[in-house]
Amino acid sequence: MTEKDNRAARPAKRQPDLNTVYTINPDGSRNMLQVADVKGRWTTRKYFMYALLIIVYVAAPWVKVGNHPLILVDVPNRAAYLMGATFTNQDFHLFFFVLIGTGIGLFVVTSLFGRVWCGFACPQTVFMEGVFRPIERIIEGRRLERIRRNQKGGLDKTWRKLLKHGIFIFLSWNFSIAFMCYFIPTREMLHLVPFFPGSTTALIWSLFWTGLLYFDYSWFREQTCLIICPYGRLQSTLVDYDTVIIGYDEKRGEPRHKGADKGGDCIDCRRCVDVCPTGIDIRNGLQLECIGCTACIDACDDIMDKIGKPQGLVRFDSSRGFETGKSKLLRPRFFVYSVIILAMGALFVARATDRESFHVTVLRSQGMPYTIEDGVIRNLYTLHLQNKSDSARVYFIAPADDALAGHEGVDYIIPQGRVELDRLSDRQLTLFAMMSRSSYTLPEDFHFAVTDSISGAVQNIKVRFRGPRPARFDS
Ligand code: SF4
Ligand code: SF4
């Protein structure tokens, strides 16, 4: 059998297609990608962006605005800080506006420019392509070197793998701490690292996040985007004929042909496939796996330069642009989404700036609605008072001036009419309202007034006084 016959007898190497996920083998095992290095204008812009975002993602909890972290979710105190503003659990409804606004914002960006978020700003991509993959390349070499080393095995492969995974674990631990700073104030975190003395919960969380990040960036990688991320799955419903995506100019490239002298401009060199971090062939059209990372653009532009053809065989353009050469960026959905975002933003700002500095609720105590003793009807209430401000406050609690006016024998017992509360703390208090039975006719609403001694703000909380049905209504 000749060498040519041998080659013909070998099973053909699997290629990315539209019917299967290339990174998973037909038997269900993982097809680990060895992604090739690429240089170019988009890669340069991307690395600049990654560096900036890594600084932002890591530094955000350390930056102070008005004495508070730029962003912090303080779970034990049921509070959150965002750009200098303080939010408590009572402000949770505002989260709805943020969530809807952010979601629609992502819709707008996706409908205009496809998955630029995934390719340029998502932490999964930023840390994978901006930190972990470059380190892998430095230690294990470029794509062909890595493949060769992995096949050859031996000491050379072993020490490189050990070094790489050691650094990955160290970085994962550091990034887990950076992530936890979004939930633990940085001044506390400084006392906790590296051994988390006296805080087993924080230690367990740090081990959990370290393990998760290490698993993700060392092995799971693009599977996070393909299998777990819901946004990628939504993409097909968000893009349309005019969305600017990364695509292959089929009209110009086909028929692809080895050699630049005949056929279309695509010389079937497969560079665009080798550099793809999700293992797809962009020439098969827009696919769910494409994270818009632009690596294939730079790879193909480089090839075009080398064969003396114009760049842009793979480029940012809309489906309309690829077909007709014309583009239409602003469409009705852009305006609809924009109006919704503006409305959500306006509602958030209006509600956030209009929040009270303390929150009061009064509930009738559970059990009997009232008791009667010596001809006096007694109602029992539980008042919940929460200081939502950033400083200790003193509050005064009293019945409103006109409470149950016109009735005889009205009296109140407020065991703690003056309440001191630390910042963001709360307390439950018991209140009594009483009225002589002879004066009671029907259930009647009245108010307790709670006054903030510093700001002078008053909240009147409505409650209902109840008693027995008067005898004259029973006849
Ligand atoms: S890099 Fe360009 S020329 Fe090479 S296969 Fe991809 S599209 Fe064709
Ligand atoms: S097809 Fe191109 S843009 Fe999409 S993920 Fe692959 S390399 Fe990135």
Coordinates of C-alpha atoms and ligand atoms in Angstrom, one line a residue:
M1 CA 0.0 0.0 0.0
T2 CA 1.4 3.4 -1.0
E3 CA 1.6 6.5 1.3
K4 CA -1.2 8.0 -0.9
D5 CA -3.4 4.9 -0.2
N6 CA -2.6 5.1 3.5
R7 CA -3.7 8.7 3.6
A8 CA -6.9 7.8 1.7
A9 CA -7.6 5.0 4.2
R10 CA -7.3 7.3 7.3
P11 CA -10.6 8.6 8.6
A12 CA -11.0 12.3 7.5
K13 CA -10.2 14.8 10.2
R14 CA -13.3 16.2 11.7
Q15 CA -14.2 19.7 10.6
P16 CA -16.5 22.3 12.2
D17 CA -20.0 22.1 10.8
L18 CA -23.4 23.4 11.4
N19 CA -24.9 20.2 12.8
T20 CA -22.5 19.4 15.6
V21 CA -20.7 21.2 18.4
Y22 CA -17.0 20.9 17.3
T23 CA -15.7 21.1 20.8
I24 CA -17.6 17.9 21.8
N25 CA -16.6 14.7 20.1
P26 CA -19.3 12.3 18.7
D27 CA -18.7 10.0 21.7
G28 CA -19.4 12.9 24.1
S29 CA -15.8 13.4 25.1
R30 CA -14.3 16.9 25.0
N31 CA -12.4 18.1 21.9
M32 CA -9.9 20.4 23.6
L33 CA -9.1 23.3 21.3
Q34 CA -5.6 24.5 20.7
V35 CA -6.3 28.0 19.6
A36 CA -3.8 29.8 17.4
D37 CA -2.3 33.1 18.2
V38 CA -3.3 36.1 16.1
K39 CA -2.2 39.7 15.7
G40 CA -4.0 42.6 14.1
R41 CA -5.9 45.9 14.6
W42 CA -8.9 44.3 16.3
T43 CA -6.7 42.2 18.6
T44 CA -4.7 45.3 19.6
R45 CA -8.0 47.1 20.4
K46 CA -9.3 44.1 22.3
Y47 CA -6.2 43.7 24.5
F48 CA -6.4 47.4 25.3
M49 CA -10.0 47.0 26.2
Y50 CA -9.3 43.8 28.3
A51 CA -6.5 45.6 30.2
L52 CA -8.9 48.5 31.0
L53 CA -11.7 46.2 32.0
I54 CA -9.5 44.0 34.2
I55 CA -8.5 47.1 36.1
V56 CA -12.1 48.2 36.4
Y57 CA -13.5 44.8 37.4
V58 CA -10.7 44.3 40.1
A59 CA -10.6 47.9 41.3
A60 CA -14.3 48.8 41.4
P61 CA -14.9 47.7 45.1
W62 CA -11.7 49.6 46.2
V63 CA -12.7 52.9 44.7
K64 CA -14.6 55.1 47.2
V65 CA -17.4 57.5 46.2
G66 CA -18.7 59.6 49.1
N67 CA -17.1 57.4 51.7
H68 CA -18.6 54.2 50.3
P69 CA -17.3 51.7 47.7
L70 CA -18.2 52.4 44.2
I71 CA -20.0 49.0 44.3
L72 CA -20.7 46.7 47.2
V73 CA -23.4 44.3 48.1
D74 CA -23.3 44.1 51.9
V75 CA -25.3 41.0 52.5
P76 CA -25.1 40.9 56.4
N77 CA -26.4 44.4 56.6
R78 CA -29.0 43.8 53.8
A79 CA -27.6 46.9 52.0
A80 CA -25.9 47.7 48.7
Y81 CA -23.8 50.7 47.6
L82 CA -23.7 51.9 44.1
M83 CA -21.9 55.0 42.9
G84 CA -22.1 56.6 46.3
A85 CA -25.8 55.8 46.9
T86 CA -26.9 53.5 49.6
F87 CA -29.8 51.0 49.1
T88 CA -31.4 48.8 51.7
N89 CA -33.6 45.7 51.3
Q90 CA -36.6 48.2 51.3
D91 CA -35.3 49.6 48.0
F92 CA -35.1 46.1 46.4
H93 CA -37.9 47.1 43.9
L94 CA -35.5 49.5 42.3
F95 CA -33.5 46.5 41.2
F96 CA -36.3 45.8 38.8
F97 CA -35.6 49.0 36.9
V98 CA -31.9 48.2 36.8
L99 CA -32.5 44.7 35.6
I100 CA -34.9 45.6 32.9
G101 CA -32.9 48.6 31.8
T102 CA -29.7 46.5 31.6
G103 CA -31.5 43.7 29.8
I104 CA -33.0 46.0 27.2
G105 CA -29.6 47.8 26.9
L106 CA -28.0 44.5 26.0
F107 CA -30.9 43.9 23.5
V108 CA -30.1 47.3 21.9
V109 CA -26.4 46.6 21.6
T110 CA -27.0 43.1 20.3
S111 CA -29.6 44.2 17.8
L112 CA -27.1 46.8 16.5
F113 CA -23.8 45.1 16.8
G114 CA -24.3 41.5 17.6
R115 CA -22.3 40.0 20.4
V116 CA -19.8 42.7 21.0
W117 CA -20.4 42.4 24.7
C118 CA -19.3 38.7 24.6
G119 CA -16.2 39.5 22.5
F120 CA -15.0 42.6 24.2
A121 CA -16.4 43.0 27.7
C122 CA -17.8 39.8 29.2
P123 CA -15.6 38.8 32.2
Q124 CA -15.5 35.2 30.8
T125 CA -13.8 36.4 27.6
V126 CA -11.8 39.3 29.2
F127 CA -10.0 37.0 31.7
M128 CA -9.8 34.0 29.4
E129 CA -8.3 35.8 26.4
G130 CA -6.7 38.6 28.4
V131 CA -5.0 36.6 31.1
F132 CA -5.2 32.8 31.1
R133 CA -4.7 32.1 27.4
P134 CA -1.7 34.4 27.0
I135 CA -0.1 32.7 30.0
E136 CA -0.7 29.3 28.5
R137 CA 0.9 30.5 25.3
I138 CA 4.0 31.8 27.1
I139 CA 4.5 28.6 29.0
E140 CA 3.4 25.9 26.5
G141 CA 4.3 27.7 23.3
R142 CA 2.3 28.5 20.2
R143 CA -0.4 26.3 18.8
L144 CA 1.7 23.8 16.8
E145 CA 4.3 23.7 19.6
R146 CA 1.6 22.9 22.1
I147 CA 0.1 20.2 19.9
R148 CA 3.5 18.7 19.4
R149 CA 4.4 18.8 23.1
N150 CA 1.1 17.3 24.1
Q151 CA 1.6 14.4 21.6
K152 CA 5.2 13.8 22.6
G153 CA 4.7 13.9 26.4
G154 CA 7.7 13.5 28.7
L155 CA 9.3 15.8 31.2
D156 CA 9.1 18.9 29.0
K157 CA 5.4 18.6 28.8
T158 CA 5.0 17.7 32.5
W159 CA 6.9 20.7 34.0
R160 CA 5.1 23.1 31.7
K161 CA 1.7 21.7 32.6
L162 CA 2.6 21.8 36.3
L163 CA 3.8 25.4 36.1
K164 CA 0.8 26.5 34.1
H165 CA -1.8 24.9 36.4
G166 CA 0.1 26.3 39.5
I167 CA -0.2 29.8 38.1
F168 CA -3.8 29.2 37.1
I169 CA -4.7 28.2 40.6
F170 CA -2.8 31.2 42.1
L171 CA -4.6 33.5 39.7
S172 CA -8.0 31.9 40.3
W173 CA -7.5 32.4 44.0
N174 CA -6.6 36.1 43.5
F175 CA -9.6 36.7 41.2
S176 CA -11.9 34.9 43.7
I177 CA -10.7 37.4 46.4
A178 CA -11.2 40.2 43.9
F179 CA -14.8 39.0 43.2
M180 CA -15.6 38.5 46.9
C181 CA -14.6 42.2 47.4
Y182 CA -18.0 42.9 45.8
F183 CA -19.6 41.3 48.8
I184 CA -17.1 41.9 51.7
P185 CA -15.9 45.5 52.4
T186 CA -12.3 45.7 51.2
R187 CA -11.0 46.9 54.7
E188 CA -12.4 43.6 56.1
M189 CA -11.0 41.6 53.3
L190 CA -7.5 43.0 54.0
H191 CA -7.8 41.4 57.5
L192 CA -9.1 38.1 56.2
V193 CA -6.6 37.2 53.5
P194 CA -4.8 35.0 53.1
F195 CA -6.0 32.5 55.8
F196 CA -9.5 33.9 56.7
P197 CA -9.0 33.8 60.4
G198 CA -12.3 33.4 62.3
S199 CA -14.3 33.4 59.1
T200 CA -15.0 29.9 57.9
T201 CA -17.8 31.1 55.7
A202 CA -15.5 33.4 53.8
L203 CA -12.9 30.8 53.6
I204 CA -15.3 28.2 52.1
W205 CA -16.6 30.8 49.6
S206 CA -13.1 31.7 48.5
L207 CA -12.3 28.0 48.0
F208 CA -15.5 27.5 46.1
W209 CA -14.8 30.5 43.8
T210 CA -11.2 29.5 43.3
G211 CA -12.2 26.0 42.3
L212 CA -14.9 27.3 40.0
L213 CA -12.6 29.8 38.3
Y214 CA -9.8 27.3 37.9
F215 CA -12.2 24.7 36.5
D216 CA -13.6 27.3 34.1
Y217 CA -10.4 28.9 32.8
S218 CA -8.3 25.8 32.7
W219 CA -10.7 23.3 31.3
F220 CA -14.3 24.3 30.7
R221 CA -13.5 27.5 28.8
E222 CA -15.7 28.0 25.7
Q223 CA -18.2 25.5 27.0
T224 CA -19.4 28.2 29.4
C225 CA -20.4 30.4 26.5
L226 CA -21.8 27.4 24.5
I227 CA -23.7 25.5 27.2
I228 CA -24.3 27.7 30.3
C229 CA -24.6 31.4 29.1
P230 CA -28.3 32.1 28.4
Y231 CA -27.4 35.3 26.5
G232 CA -25.8 33.3 23.7
R233 CA -28.9 31.3 23.3
L234 CA -31.0 34.5 23.0
Q235 CA -28.8 35.9 20.3
S236 CA -30.8 34.4 17.4
T237 CA -33.9 36.2 18.5
L238 CA -32.1 39.6 18.9
V239 CA -30.2 39.8 15.6
D240 CA -31.9 40.6 12.3
Y241 CA -31.0 41.2 8.7
D242 CA -29.4 44.6 9.6
T243 CA -27.5 43.6 12.7
V244 CA -23.8 44.2 12.3
I245 CA -22.2 40.8 12.9
I246 CA -18.8 39.2 12.1
G247 CA -19.3 37.3 8.8
Y248 CA -17.6 35.9 5.8
D249 CA -18.2 37.5 2.4
E250 CA -19.3 34.5 0.5
K251 CA -19.8 36.4 -2.7
R252 CA -16.2 37.4 -2.7
G253 CA -14.7 34.3 -1.1
E254 CA -16.3 31.5 -3.1
P255 CA -15.5 29.3 -4.7
R256 CA -12.7 28.8 -2.2
H257 CA -9.6 27.3 -3.6
K258 CA -6.1 26.5 -2.5
G259 CA -3.9 29.1 -4.2
A260 CA -4.6 32.7 -4.8
D261 CA -4.6 32.6 -8.6
K262 CA -8.0 31.1 -9.2
G263 CA -11.5 30.9 -7.7
G264 CA -12.7 33.3 -5.0
D265 CA -10.5 35.2 -2.6
C266 CA -10.7 32.5 0.1
I267 CA -7.6 30.3 -0.2
D268 CA -9.0 27.8 2.3
C269 CA -6.0 28.2 4.6
R270 CA -8.2 27.7 7.6
R271 CA -6.5 30.3 9.6
C272 CA -9.8 31.8 10.6
V273 CA -10.8 28.4 12.0
D274 CA -7.5 27.8 13.9
V275 CA -7.8 31.1 15.8
C276 CA -11.4 30.7 16.7
P277 CA -11.7 30.2 20.5
T278 CA -15.0 28.4 20.1
G279 CA -13.8 26.2 17.3
I280 CA -16.2 27.2 14.6
D281 CA -15.8 28.0 10.9
I282 CA -17.1 31.5 10.2
R283 CA -17.5 30.5 6.6
N284 CA -20.5 28.4 7.6
G285 CA -22.4 31.6 8.5
L286 CA -23.5 33.1 11.8
Q287 CA -23.6 30.5 14.5
L288 CA -24.7 30.4 18.1
E289 CA -21.1 29.6 19.1
C290 CA -19.7 32.8 17.7
I291 CA -18.8 35.2 20.5
G292 CA -17.8 38.1 18.2
C293 CA -14.2 38.1 19.3
T294 CA -12.9 39.3 16.0
A295 CA -9.9 36.9 15.9
C296 CA -11.0 35.5 12.5
I297 CA -11.1 39.1 11.1
D298 CA -7.5 39.7 12.0
A299 CA -6.5 36.2 10.9
C300 CA -8.1 36.6 7.5
D301 CA -6.9 40.2 7.0
D302 CA -3.4 39.0 7.6
I303 CA -3.8 36.3 4.9
M304 CA -5.3 38.8 2.5
D305 CA -2.3 41.0 3.0
K306 CA 0.0 38.1 2.3
I307 CA -1.7 37.2 -1.0
G308 CA -2.1 40.8 -2.1
K309 CA -5.9 40.9 -1.8
P310 CA -8.0 43.6 -0.1
Q311 CA -8.7 43.0 3.6
G312 CA -12.3 42.4 4.8
L313 CA -13.1 39.0 3.4
V314 CA -14.2 38.3 7.0
R315 CA -15.4 41.5 8.5
F316 CA -18.0 43.4 10.6
D317 CA -21.1 43.9 8.3
S318 CA -24.8 43.2 8.3
S319 CA -26.4 40.3 6.4
R320 CA -27.8 43.1 4.1
G321 CA -24.4 44.5 3.8
F322 CA -22.9 41.2 2.8
E323 CA -25.6 40.6 0.2
T324 CA -26.2 44.1 -1.2
G325 CA -23.3 46.2 -0.1
K326 CA -25.8 48.5 1.8
S327 CA -26.4 48.9 5.5
K328 CA -29.1 50.2 7.7
L329 CA -28.1 50.7 11.2
L330 CA -31.1 52.5 12.9
R331 CA -34.2 50.4 12.8
P332 CA -37.6 50.7 14.6
R333 CA -36.6 48.2 17.2
F334 CA -33.6 50.5 18.1
F335 CA -36.0 53.3 18.9
V336 CA -38.4 51.1 20.8
Y337 CA -35.7 49.6 23.0
S338 CA -34.2 53.1 23.5
V339 CA -37.5 54.5 24.7
I340 CA -37.8 51.6 27.2
I341 CA -34.3 52.1 28.5
L342 CA -34.8 55.8 28.9
A343 CA -38.1 55.2 30.7
M344 CA -36.4 52.6 33.1
G345 CA -33.5 55.0 33.7
A346 CA -35.8 57.9 34.5
L347 CA -37.9 55.8 36.8
F348 CA -34.9 54.5 38.6
V349 CA -33.4 58.0 39.1
A350 CA -36.8 59.4 40.2
R351 CA -37.4 56.6 42.7
A352 CA -33.8 56.5 43.9
T353 CA -33.7 60.2 44.6
D354 CA -37.1 60.3 46.2
R355 CA -36.4 57.6 48.8
E356 CA -37.1 58.3 52.4
S357 CA -34.1 58.0 54.9
F358 CA -36.1 55.7 57.2
H359 CA -38.7 53.1 56.7
V360 CA -41.7 52.4 59.0
T361 CA -44.3 49.7 59.0
V362 CA -46.9 49.1 61.7
L363 CA -48.8 45.9 61.9
R364 CA -51.5 44.7 64.3
S365 CA -50.1 42.1 66.6
Q366 CA -51.0 38.6 65.8
G367 CA -53.8 36.9 67.7
M368 CA -56.7 38.8 69.1
P369 CA -57.4 42.1 67.3
Y370 CA -58.2 43.7 70.6
T371 CA -58.7 43.1 74.3
I372 CA -61.2 44.6 76.8
E373 CA -60.3 45.2 80.4
D374 CA -62.2 47.3 82.9
G375 CA -64.3 48.9 80.2
V376 CA -61.3 49.9 78.1
I377 CA -60.6 48.5 74.6
R378 CA -56.9 47.9 74.0
N379 CA -55.3 47.5 70.5
L380 CA -51.7 46.2 70.3
Y381 CA -49.4 47.1 67.3
T382 CA -45.9 46.2 66.3
L383 CA -43.9 49.0 64.7
H384 CA -40.9 48.1 62.6
L385 CA -38.4 51.1 62.2
Q386 CA -35.4 50.9 59.9
N387 CA -32.7 53.6 59.6
K388 CA -31.8 53.6 55.9
S389 CA -29.3 56.4 56.2
D390 CA -25.5 56.2 56.6
S391 CA -25.4 57.8 60.1
A392 CA -26.9 57.0 63.5
R393 CA -30.3 58.7 64.0
V394 CA -32.7 59.4 66.8
Y395 CA -36.4 59.0 66.0
F396 CA -39.5 60.1 68.0
I397 CA -42.7 58.1 67.9
A398 CA -46.0 59.6 68.9
P399 CA -49.7 59.4 67.9
A400 CA -50.6 62.0 65.3
D401 CA -52.3 65.1 66.8
D402 CA -55.7 64.2 65.4
A403 CA -55.5 60.5 66.3
L404 CA -58.9 59.1 67.4
A405 CA -60.0 62.7 68.0
G406 CA -63.6 63.1 69.3
H407 CA -63.5 59.9 71.3
E408 CA -63.4 59.7 75.1
G409 CA -60.9 57.8 77.2
V410 CA -58.3 57.7 74.4
D411 CA -54.8 56.9 75.6
Y412 CA -51.6 55.5 74.2
I413 CA -48.7 53.5 75.6
I414 CA -45.5 53.9 73.7
P415 CA -42.8 52.3 75.8
Q416 CA -40.0 53.7 73.6
G417 CA -41.0 57.1 72.3
R418 CA -37.4 57.9 71.6
V419 CA -35.4 55.4 69.6
E420 CA -31.7 55.5 68.6
L421 CA -30.7 53.5 65.6
D422 CA -27.3 53.0 64.1
R423 CA -26.8 53.3 60.4
L424 CA -28.7 50.8 58.4
S425 CA -30.1 49.1 61.6
D426 CA -33.7 48.4 62.5
R427 CA -35.8 47.6 65.5
Q428 CA -39.3 46.3 66.4
L429 CA -41.3 48.2 69.0
T430 CA -44.7 47.6 70.7
L431 CA -47.4 50.2 70.8
F432 CA -50.8 50.3 72.5
A433 CA -53.8 52.4 71.7
M434 CA -56.8 52.5 74.1
M435 CA -60.3 53.8 74.1
S436 CA -63.2 53.5 76.6
R437 CA -65.7 51.0 75.4
S438 CA -68.6 53.4 75.7
S439 CA -66.9 55.8 73.3
Y440 CA -66.3 53.2 70.6
T441 CA -68.6 53.0 67.6
L442 CA -66.9 51.5 64.5
P443 CA -63.4 50.6 63.5
E444 CA -61.5 53.8 62.8
D445 CA -58.2 54.7 61.2
F446 CA -55.7 56.9 62.8
H447 CA -51.9 57.6 62.5
F448 CA -48.7 57.2 64.4
A449 CA -46.2 59.8 63.6
V450 CA -42.5 59.0 63.4
T451 CA -40.1 61.9 63.3
D452 CA -36.4 61.9 62.3
S453 CA -34.8 64.3 64.8
I454 CA -32.0 65.3 62.4
S455 CA -33.8 65.9 59.1
G456 CA -37.2 66.7 60.7
A457 CA -38.8 64.3 58.2
V458 CA -42.1 62.9 59.5
Q459 CA -43.9 59.7 58.4
N460 CA -47.5 59.2 59.4
I461 CA -48.4 55.6 59.4
K462 CA -52.0 54.6 59.2
V463 CA -53.4 51.9 61.5
R464 CA -56.9 50.8 62.4
F465 CA -58.4 50.8 65.8
R466 CA -60.8 47.9 66.3
G467 CA -63.3 47.0 69.0
P468 CA -66.4 44.9 69.7
R469 CA -69.5 45.5 67.7
P470 CA -71.6 48.1 69.6
A471 CA -74.8 46.7 71.1
R472 CA -77.1 49.0 69.1
F473 CA -76.0 47.3 65.8
D474 CA -77.0 43.9 67.1
S475 CA -80.7 44.7 67.4
Ligands
SF4_1 S1 -8.6 33.0 6.8 FE1 -9.6 33.9 5.1 S2 -8.7 33.0 3.4 FE2 -8.2 31.7 5.0 S3 -9.8 30.2 5.1 FE3 -10.5 31.8 6.4 S4 -11.7 33.1 5.1 FE4 -10.5 31.8 3.8
SF4_2 S1 -16.1 33.0 14.4 FE1 -14.6 34.6 14.6 S2 -15.6 36.1 15.8 FE2 -16.8 34.3 16.1 S3 -15.8 33.3 17.9 FE3 -14.8 32.4 16.1 S4 -13.0 33.8 15.8 FE4 -14.4 34.8 17.2

